[in-house]
């Protein structure tokens, strides 16, 4: 059964009949479309525009904020936008368009997925940096810290570098491979698919990454 966005748009009035006439797997795909193909993109777009507005507000001269604090908040908003765009590309687009899922996702996912992880790490530690900057600014205003380096870019640089280093192995977990549409026919069309690498399947690597995630 084709559960792409195009089919659902054409048959929106038959939704109730469709759910009654299909099995559990079919119903799961239908609800997957409505949740990941409709709800998630709407929420993600709302968040993207909201964070974009925050960046413009924090960048406006009329806003009475210390440059260091303002720059860290802008960094946080940018990370959040990147995370939401990654979620939109990874989960929204494949459920909206079957063409995207089959023809584009195998190429983009091995790159977008680790970048989304980088954005998630950056967002989390940007919040930590905001709290740290507030602590030094309020409790120890005359104490030198990374917030005083280049108007907060000392903290920002630290978060950016750490986020990429921490997730560097994520770029080696998936790859795009080409397989024959008919494995027994050497003349059949080559189809791009995403495949898990040997690193991702390594139990030692998996355990080490889980431990690191628990600690950090």
Short mmCIF file of N, CA and C in Angstrom, two decimals, residues 39-188:
data_model
loop_
_atom_site.label_atom_id
_atom_site.label_comp_id
_atom_site.label_asym_id
_atom_site.label_seq_id
_atom_site.Cartn_x
_atom_site.Cartn_y
_atom_site.Cartn_z
N UNK A 39 2.15 16.73 11.72
CA UNK A 39 2.33 17.43 13.01
C UNK A 39 3.77 17.89 13.22
N UNK A 40 4.73 16.99 12.99
CA UNK A 40 6.15 17.34 13.20
C UNK A 40 6.59 18.51 12.32
N UNK A 41 6.30 18.51 10.99
CA UNK A 41 6.69 19.67 10.17
C UNK A 41 6.05 20.97 10.64
N UNK A 42 4.78 20.92 11.06
CA UNK A 42 4.12 22.15 11.52
C UNK A 42 4.81 22.71 12.76
N UNK A 43 5.09 21.82 13.71
CA UNK A 43 5.75 22.25 14.95
C UNK A 43 7.17 22.73 14.66
N UNK A 44 7.88 21.99 13.76
CA UNK A 44 9.25 22.36 13.43
C UNK A 44 9.31 23.73 12.75
N UNK A 45 8.40 23.97 11.81
CA UNK A 45 8.38 25.27 11.12
C UNK A 45 8.07 26.40 12.09
N UNK A 46 7.13 26.16 12.99
CA UNK A 46 6.81 27.16 14.01
C UNK A 46 8.04 27.47 14.85
N UNK A 47 8.77 26.43 15.26
CA UNK A 47 9.99 26.63 16.05
C UNK A 47 11.08 27.34 15.29
N UNK A 48 11.22 27.01 13.99
CA UNK A 48 12.26 27.64 13.16
C UNK A 48 12.00 29.14 13.04
N UNK A 49 10.77 29.51 12.72
CA UNK A 49 10.45 30.93 12.58
C UNK A 49 10.55 31.65 13.93
N UNK A 50 10.17 30.96 15.01
CA UNK A 50 10.29 31.56 16.34
C UNK A 50 11.73 31.84 16.71
N UNK A 51 12.61 30.89 16.46
CA UNK A 51 14.03 31.09 16.76
C UNK A 51 14.67 32.11 15.83
N UNK A 52 14.20 32.16 14.58
CA UNK A 52 14.70 33.17 13.66
C UNK A 52 14.34 34.57 14.15
N UNK A 53 13.13 34.71 14.67
CA UNK A 53 12.71 35.99 15.23
C UNK A 53 13.56 36.35 16.44
N UNK A 54 13.91 35.34 17.25
CA UNK A 54 14.75 35.58 18.43
C UNK A 54 16.12 36.10 18.02
N UNK A 55 16.69 35.54 16.95
CA UNK A 55 18.00 35.98 16.48
C UNK A 55 17.95 37.46 16.10
N UNK A 56 16.90 37.87 15.38
CA UNK A 56 16.76 39.28 14.99
C UNK A 56 16.57 40.18 16.21
N UNK A 57 15.81 39.70 17.19
CA UNK A 57 15.58 40.49 18.40
C UNK A 57 16.88 40.66 19.17
N UNK A 58 17.61 39.56 19.38
CA UNK A 58 18.87 39.62 20.12
C UNK A 58 19.92 40.46 19.39
N UNK A 59 19.78 40.57 18.07
CA UNK A 59 20.76 41.31 17.28
C UNK A 59 20.41 42.80 17.18
N UNK A 60 19.21 43.16 17.65
CA UNK A 60 18.78 44.55 17.53
C UNK A 60 19.46 45.40 18.61
N UNK A 61 19.88 46.58 18.21
CA UNK A 61 20.63 47.45 19.12
C UNK A 61 19.77 47.98 20.26
N UNK A 62 18.47 48.01 20.06
CA UNK A 62 17.59 48.55 21.11
C UNK A 62 17.41 47.59 22.28
N UNK A 63 17.80 46.34 22.10
CA UNK A 63 17.68 45.34 23.17
C UNK A 63 18.82 45.54 24.16
N UNK A 64 18.47 45.79 25.40
CA UNK A 64 19.47 46.09 26.42
C UNK A 64 20.02 44.81 27.04
N UNK A 65 20.93 44.17 26.31
CA UNK A 65 21.59 42.96 26.79
C UNK A 65 23.10 43.09 26.61
N UNK A 66 23.84 42.48 27.52
CA UNK A 66 25.29 42.48 27.35
C UNK A 66 25.63 41.73 26.07
N UNK A 67 26.61 42.22 25.30
CA UNK A 67 26.98 41.55 24.04
C UNK A 67 27.30 40.07 24.21
N UNK A 68 27.99 39.72 25.30
CA UNK A 68 28.35 38.32 25.53
C UNK A 68 27.10 37.46 25.71
N UNK A 69 26.16 37.93 26.51
CA UNK A 69 24.92 37.20 26.76
C UNK A 69 24.09 37.11 25.49
N UNK A 70 24.00 38.21 24.76
CA UNK A 70 23.23 38.24 23.52
C UNK A 70 23.80 37.26 22.49
N UNK A 71 25.12 37.21 22.36
CA UNK A 71 25.75 36.31 21.38
C UNK A 71 25.53 34.84 21.74
N UNK A 72 25.56 34.53 23.03
CA UNK A 72 25.32 33.15 23.45
C UNK A 72 23.87 32.75 23.17
N UNK A 73 22.92 33.66 23.41
CA UNK A 73 21.52 33.37 23.12
C UNK A 73 21.29 33.20 21.62
N UNK A 74 21.99 33.99 20.81
CA UNK A 74 21.88 33.82 19.36
C UNK A 74 22.42 32.47 18.93
N UNK A 75 23.51 32.05 19.55
CA UNK A 75 24.09 30.73 19.27
C UNK A 75 23.09 29.64 19.61
N UNK A 76 22.42 29.76 20.75
CA UNK A 76 21.41 28.79 21.17
C UNK A 76 20.27 28.73 20.16
N UNK A 77 19.80 29.88 19.71
CA UNK A 77 18.70 29.93 18.73
C UNK A 77 19.11 29.28 17.41
N UNK A 78 20.33 29.51 16.98
CA UNK A 78 20.81 28.93 15.73
C UNK A 78 20.91 27.40 15.84
N UNK A 79 21.41 26.92 16.96
CA UNK A 79 21.47 25.47 17.17
C UNK A 79 20.06 24.87 17.17
N UNK A 80 19.12 25.54 17.81
CA UNK A 80 17.74 25.04 17.85
C UNK A 80 17.14 25.01 16.45
N UNK A 81 17.42 26.04 15.64
CA UNK A 81 16.92 26.05 14.27
C UNK A 81 17.51 24.91 13.46
N UNK A 82 18.81 24.68 13.63
CA UNK A 82 19.47 23.59 12.91
C UNK A 82 18.89 22.24 13.31
N UNK A 83 18.61 22.07 14.60
CA UNK A 83 18.02 20.83 15.10
C UNK A 83 16.63 20.62 14.49
N UNK A 84 15.82 21.66 14.48
CA UNK A 84 14.46 21.54 13.94
C UNK A 84 14.48 21.29 12.43
N UNK A 85 15.41 21.91 11.72
CA UNK A 85 15.53 21.65 10.28
C UNK A 85 15.96 20.21 10.02
N UNK A 86 16.85 19.70 10.87
CA UNK A 86 17.27 18.31 10.74
C UNK A 86 16.11 17.36 10.97
N UNK A 87 15.30 17.62 11.99
CA UNK A 87 14.12 16.79 12.27
C UNK A 87 13.14 16.85 11.11
N UNK A 88 12.97 18.03 10.54
CA UNK A 88 12.06 18.21 9.40
C UNK A 88 12.53 17.39 8.20
N UNK A 89 13.83 17.41 7.93
CA UNK A 89 14.37 16.68 6.79
C UNK A 89 14.37 15.17 7.03
N UNK A 90 14.69 14.76 8.25
CA UNK A 90 14.80 13.33 8.55
C UNK A 90 13.45 12.64 8.68
N UNK A 91 12.46 13.33 9.26
CA UNK A 91 11.19 12.68 9.56
C UNK A 91 10.01 13.25 8.78
N UNK A 92 10.02 14.55 8.52
CA UNK A 92 8.90 15.17 7.83
C UNK A 92 8.86 14.86 6.35
N UNK A 93 9.94 15.20 5.64
CA UNK A 93 9.97 15.03 4.18
C UNK A 93 9.74 13.60 3.72
N UNK A 94 10.39 12.58 4.34
CA UNK A 94 10.16 11.20 3.88
C UNK A 94 8.71 10.75 4.03
N UNK A 95 7.98 11.29 4.98
CA UNK A 95 6.57 10.92 5.16
C UNK A 95 5.64 11.71 4.26
N UNK A 96 6.10 12.86 3.81
CA UNK A 96 5.29 13.68 2.91
C UNK A 96 5.41 13.21 1.47
N UNK A 97 6.61 12.84 1.07
CA UNK A 97 6.87 12.46 -0.32
C UNK A 97 7.61 11.13 -0.41
N UNK A 98 7.02 10.16 -1.08
CA UNK A 98 7.67 8.88 -1.29
C UNK A 98 8.85 9.03 -2.25
N UNK A 99 8.75 9.98 -3.18
CA UNK A 99 9.85 10.23 -4.11
C UNK A 99 11.09 10.69 -3.35
N UNK A 100 10.89 11.60 -2.40
CA UNK A 100 12.01 12.06 -1.58
C UNK A 100 12.58 10.90 -0.78
N UNK A 101 11.72 10.08 -0.19
CA UNK A 101 12.16 8.98 0.65
C UNK A 101 13.01 7.99 -0.13
N UNK A 102 12.63 7.71 -1.38
CA UNK A 102 13.33 6.70 -2.17
C UNK A 102 14.53 7.25 -2.93
N UNK A 103 14.45 8.51 -3.38
CA UNK A 103 15.48 9.04 -4.27
C UNK A 103 16.45 10.02 -3.63
N UNK A 104 16.04 10.69 -2.55
CA UNK A 104 16.87 11.73 -1.95
C UNK A 104 17.40 11.32 -0.57
N UNK A 105 16.53 10.76 0.26
CA UNK A 105 16.90 10.42 1.64
C UNK A 105 18.15 9.53 1.76
N UNK A 106 18.33 8.52 0.88
CA UNK A 106 19.54 7.69 1.01
C UNK A 106 20.85 8.48 0.88
N UNK A 107 20.80 9.62 0.20
CA UNK A 107 22.00 10.46 0.03
C UNK A 107 22.14 11.47 1.17
N UNK A 108 21.02 12.02 1.63
CA UNK A 108 21.09 13.10 2.63
C UNK A 108 21.18 12.61 4.07
N UNK A 109 20.51 11.49 4.39
CA UNK A 109 20.44 11.04 5.77
C UNK A 109 21.80 10.79 6.41
N UNK A 110 22.78 10.14 5.73
CA UNK A 110 24.08 9.91 6.37
C UNK A 110 24.81 11.20 6.77
N UNK A 111 24.41 12.33 6.18
CA UNK A 111 25.02 13.62 6.53
C UNK A 111 24.13 14.41 7.48
N UNK A 112 22.83 14.45 7.19
CA UNK A 112 21.91 15.24 8.00
C UNK A 112 21.78 14.68 9.41
N UNK A 113 21.76 13.35 9.55
CA UNK A 113 21.61 12.75 10.88
C UNK A 113 22.72 13.15 11.84
N UNK A 114 24.00 13.01 11.48
CA UNK A 114 25.06 13.46 12.41
C UNK A 114 25.06 14.96 12.64
N UNK A 115 24.70 15.75 11.62
CA UNK A 115 24.62 17.20 11.81
C UNK A 115 23.51 17.55 12.79
N UNK A 116 22.42 16.80 12.75
CA UNK A 116 21.35 17.00 13.71
C UNK A 116 21.81 16.66 15.13
N UNK A 117 22.62 15.61 15.25
CA UNK A 117 23.19 15.26 16.55
C UNK A 117 24.12 16.37 17.06
N UNK A 118 24.88 16.95 16.15
CA UNK A 118 25.75 18.07 16.50
C UNK A 118 24.91 19.24 17.01
N UNK A 119 23.82 19.53 16.30
CA UNK A 119 22.95 20.63 16.71
C UNK A 119 22.31 20.36 18.07
N UNK A 120 21.93 19.10 18.32
CA UNK A 120 21.34 18.74 19.61
C UNK A 120 22.34 18.94 20.74
N UNK A 121 23.57 18.47 20.54
CA UNK A 121 24.62 18.64 21.54
C UNK A 121 24.90 20.12 21.77
N UNK A 122 25.00 20.88 20.68
CA UNK A 122 25.25 22.31 20.79
C UNK A 122 24.14 23.03 21.53
N UNK A 123 22.90 22.63 21.28
CA UNK A 123 21.76 23.27 21.96
C UNK A 123 21.80 23.01 23.46
N UNK A 124 22.08 21.75 23.83
CA UNK A 124 22.12 21.40 25.25
C UNK A 124 23.22 22.17 25.97
N UNK A 125 24.42 22.18 25.39
CA UNK A 125 25.54 22.82 26.07
C UNK A 125 25.48 24.35 25.97
N UNK A 126 24.72 24.87 25.01
CA UNK A 126 24.51 26.32 24.96
C UNK A 126 23.68 26.76 26.17
N UNK A 127 22.72 25.92 26.57
CA UNK A 127 21.94 26.21 27.77
C UNK A 127 22.84 26.21 29.00
N UNK A 128 23.77 25.24 29.05
CA UNK A 128 24.73 25.19 30.15
C UNK A 128 25.59 26.45 30.17
N UNK A 129 26.00 26.88 28.98
CA UNK A 129 26.83 28.08 28.87
C UNK A 129 26.05 29.32 29.30
N UNK A 130 24.76 29.39 28.95
CA UNK A 130 23.93 30.52 29.38
C UNK A 130 23.91 30.60 30.90
N UNK A 131 23.71 29.46 31.56
CA UNK A 131 23.69 29.43 33.02
C UNK A 131 25.05 29.82 33.61
N UNK A 132 26.12 29.35 32.97
CA UNK A 132 27.48 29.67 33.45
C UNK A 132 27.77 31.16 33.32
N UNK A 133 27.39 31.70 32.16
CA UNK A 133 27.62 33.13 31.92
C UNK A 133 26.84 33.99 32.92
N UNK A 134 25.61 33.60 33.20
CA UNK A 134 24.79 34.33 34.17
C UNK A 134 25.40 34.25 35.58
N UNK A 135 25.94 33.09 35.92
CA UNK A 135 26.54 32.91 37.23
C UNK A 135 27.73 33.86 37.42
N UNK A 136 28.63 33.87 36.44
CA UNK A 136 29.82 34.73 36.55
C UNK A 136 29.45 36.20 36.48
N UNK A 137 28.46 36.53 35.65
CA UNK A 137 28.08 37.93 35.48
C UNK A 137 27.40 38.50 36.73
N UNK A 138 26.64 37.66 37.44
CA UNK A 138 25.89 38.12 38.61
C UNK A 138 26.67 37.92 39.91
N UNK A 139 27.25 36.74 40.06
CA UNK A 139 27.94 36.41 41.32
C UNK A 139 29.39 36.85 41.35
N UNK A 140 30.04 36.84 40.19
CA UNK A 140 31.46 37.22 40.13
C UNK A 140 31.69 38.15 38.94
N UNK A 141 31.11 39.36 39.01
CA UNK A 141 31.17 40.27 37.85
C UNK A 141 32.57 40.73 37.48
N UNK A 142 33.50 40.68 38.40
CA UNK A 142 34.86 41.14 38.10
C UNK A 142 35.82 39.99 37.88
N UNK A 143 35.29 38.79 37.83
CA UNK A 143 36.12 37.61 37.63
C UNK A 143 36.23 37.33 36.13
N UNK A 144 37.45 37.16 35.65
CA UNK A 144 37.65 36.92 34.22
C UNK A 144 37.22 35.50 33.87
N UNK A 145 36.46 35.36 32.77
CA UNK A 145 36.00 34.06 32.30
C UNK A 145 35.87 34.08 30.78
N UNK A 146 35.44 32.96 30.20
CA UNK A 146 35.32 32.89 28.74
C UNK A 146 34.28 33.85 28.18
N UNK A 147 33.34 34.28 29.02
CA UNK A 147 32.34 35.24 28.57
C UNK A 147 32.93 36.59 28.24
N UNK A 148 34.08 36.90 28.80
CA UNK A 148 34.74 38.18 28.53
C UNK A 148 35.63 38.12 27.30
N UNK A 149 35.80 36.93 26.74
CA UNK A 149 36.66 36.76 25.55
C UNK A 149 35.83 37.01 24.29
N UNK A 150 36.15 38.06 23.57
CA UNK A 150 35.48 38.39 22.30
C UNK A 150 33.96 38.43 22.45
N UNK A 151 33.49 39.05 23.51
CA UNK A 151 32.07 39.27 23.74
C UNK A 151 31.26 37.97 23.71
N UNK A 152 31.76 36.97 24.39
CA UNK A 152 31.03 35.70 24.51
C UNK A 152 31.40 34.64 23.51
N UNK A 153 32.18 35.00 22.51
CA UNK A 153 32.53 34.02 21.48
C UNK A 153 33.54 32.99 22.00
N UNK A 154 34.11 33.23 23.16
CA UNK A 154 34.95 32.21 23.79
C UNK A 154 34.11 31.01 24.16
N UNK A 155 32.95 31.26 24.76
CA UNK A 155 32.01 30.19 25.08
C UNK A 155 31.45 29.55 23.82
N UNK A 156 31.06 30.37 22.87
CA UNK A 156 30.46 29.88 21.63
C UNK A 156 31.42 28.96 20.88
N UNK A 157 32.67 29.38 20.78
CA UNK A 157 33.68 28.57 20.09
C UNK A 157 33.88 27.23 20.79
N UNK A 158 33.89 27.27 22.11
CA UNK A 158 34.07 26.04 22.89
C UNK A 158 32.92 25.07 22.63
N UNK A 159 31.69 25.56 22.58
CA UNK A 159 30.52 24.71 22.33
C UNK A 159 30.56 24.13 20.92
N UNK A 160 30.91 24.96 19.94
CA UNK A 160 30.97 24.50 18.55
C UNK A 160 32.01 23.40 18.38
N UNK A 161 33.20 23.62 18.91
CA UNK A 161 34.28 22.64 18.77
C UNK A 161 33.92 21.33 19.48
N UNK A 162 33.41 21.44 20.71
CA UNK A 162 33.05 20.25 21.46
C UNK A 162 31.94 19.47 20.77
N UNK A 163 30.94 20.17 20.24
CA UNK A 163 29.80 19.50 19.60
C UNK A 163 30.23 18.66 18.40
N UNK A 164 31.16 19.18 17.61
CA UNK A 164 31.63 18.44 16.43
C UNK A 164 32.55 17.29 16.84
N UNK A 165 33.44 17.53 17.79
CA UNK A 165 34.35 16.47 18.21
C UNK A 165 33.58 15.33 18.87
N UNK A 166 32.61 15.67 19.71
CA UNK A 166 31.84 14.65 20.43
C UNK A 166 31.04 13.77 19.47
N UNK A 167 30.60 14.34 18.35
CA UNK A 167 29.76 13.60 17.41
C UNK A 167 30.50 13.20 16.13
N UNK A 168 31.82 13.28 16.13
CA UNK A 168 32.58 13.02 14.91
C UNK A 168 32.34 11.60 14.38
N UNK A 169 32.18 10.64 15.28
CA UNK A 169 31.98 9.25 14.84
C UNK A 169 30.60 9.04 14.21
N UNK A 170 29.66 9.93 14.50
CA UNK A 170 28.33 9.81 13.91
C UNK A 170 28.37 9.92 12.39
N UNK A 171 29.38 10.62 11.87
CA UNK A 171 29.52 10.76 10.43
C UNK A 171 30.01 9.46 9.77
N UNK A 172 30.39 8.49 10.57
CA UNK A 172 30.90 7.22 10.05
C UNK A 172 29.98 6.04 10.36
N UNK A 173 28.76 6.33 10.79
CA UNK A 173 27.83 5.26 11.17
C UNK A 173 26.94 4.81 10.02
N UNK A 174 26.71 5.68 9.04
CA UNK A 174 25.85 5.33 7.91
C UNK A 174 26.53 5.68 6.60
N UNK A 175 26.16 4.97 5.55
CA UNK A 175 26.71 5.23 4.23
C UNK A 175 25.67 4.93 3.17
N UNK A 176 25.86 5.51 2.00
CA UNK A 176 24.97 5.27 0.87
C UNK A 176 25.57 4.19 -0.02
N UNK A 177 24.80 3.15 -0.28
CA UNK A 177 25.25 2.05 -1.14
C UNK A 177 24.27 1.89 -2.29
N UNK A 178 24.71 1.18 -3.32
CA UNK A 178 23.87 0.94 -4.49
C UNK A 178 23.63 -0.55 -4.65
N UNK A 179 22.38 -0.91 -4.76
CA UNK A 179 22.00 -2.31 -4.93
C UNK A 179 21.10 -2.47 -6.16
N UNK A 180 21.18 -3.65 -6.78
CA UNK A 180 20.34 -3.93 -7.94
C UNK A 180 18.88 -4.09 -7.50
N UNK A 181 17.97 -3.55 -8.32
CA UNK A 181 16.56 -3.71 -8.02
C UNK A 181 16.18 -5.19 -8.01
N UNK A 182 16.79 -5.94 -8.91
CA UNK A 182 16.65 -7.39 -8.93
C UNK A 182 18.04 -7.98 -8.75
N UNK A 183 18.36 -8.49 -7.55
CA UNK A 183 19.72 -8.99 -7.28
C UNK A 183 20.20 -10.04 -8.27
N UNK A 184 19.28 -10.78 -8.85
CA UNK A 184 19.67 -11.83 -9.78
C UNK A 184 19.88 -11.35 -11.20
N UNK A 185 19.57 -10.09 -11.48
CA UNK A 185 19.71 -9.54 -12.83
C UNK A 185 20.75 -8.43 -12.83
N UNK A 186 21.88 -8.69 -13.50
CA UNK A 186 22.96 -7.70 -13.52
C UNK A 186 22.61 -6.47 -14.35
N UNK A 187 21.54 -6.55 -15.13
CA UNK A 187 21.14 -5.41 -15.96
C UNK A 187 20.02 -4.58 -15.33
N UNK A 188 19.58 -4.98 -14.15
CA UNK A 188 18.51 -4.25 -13.49
C UNK A 188 19.01 -2.90 -12.95
#
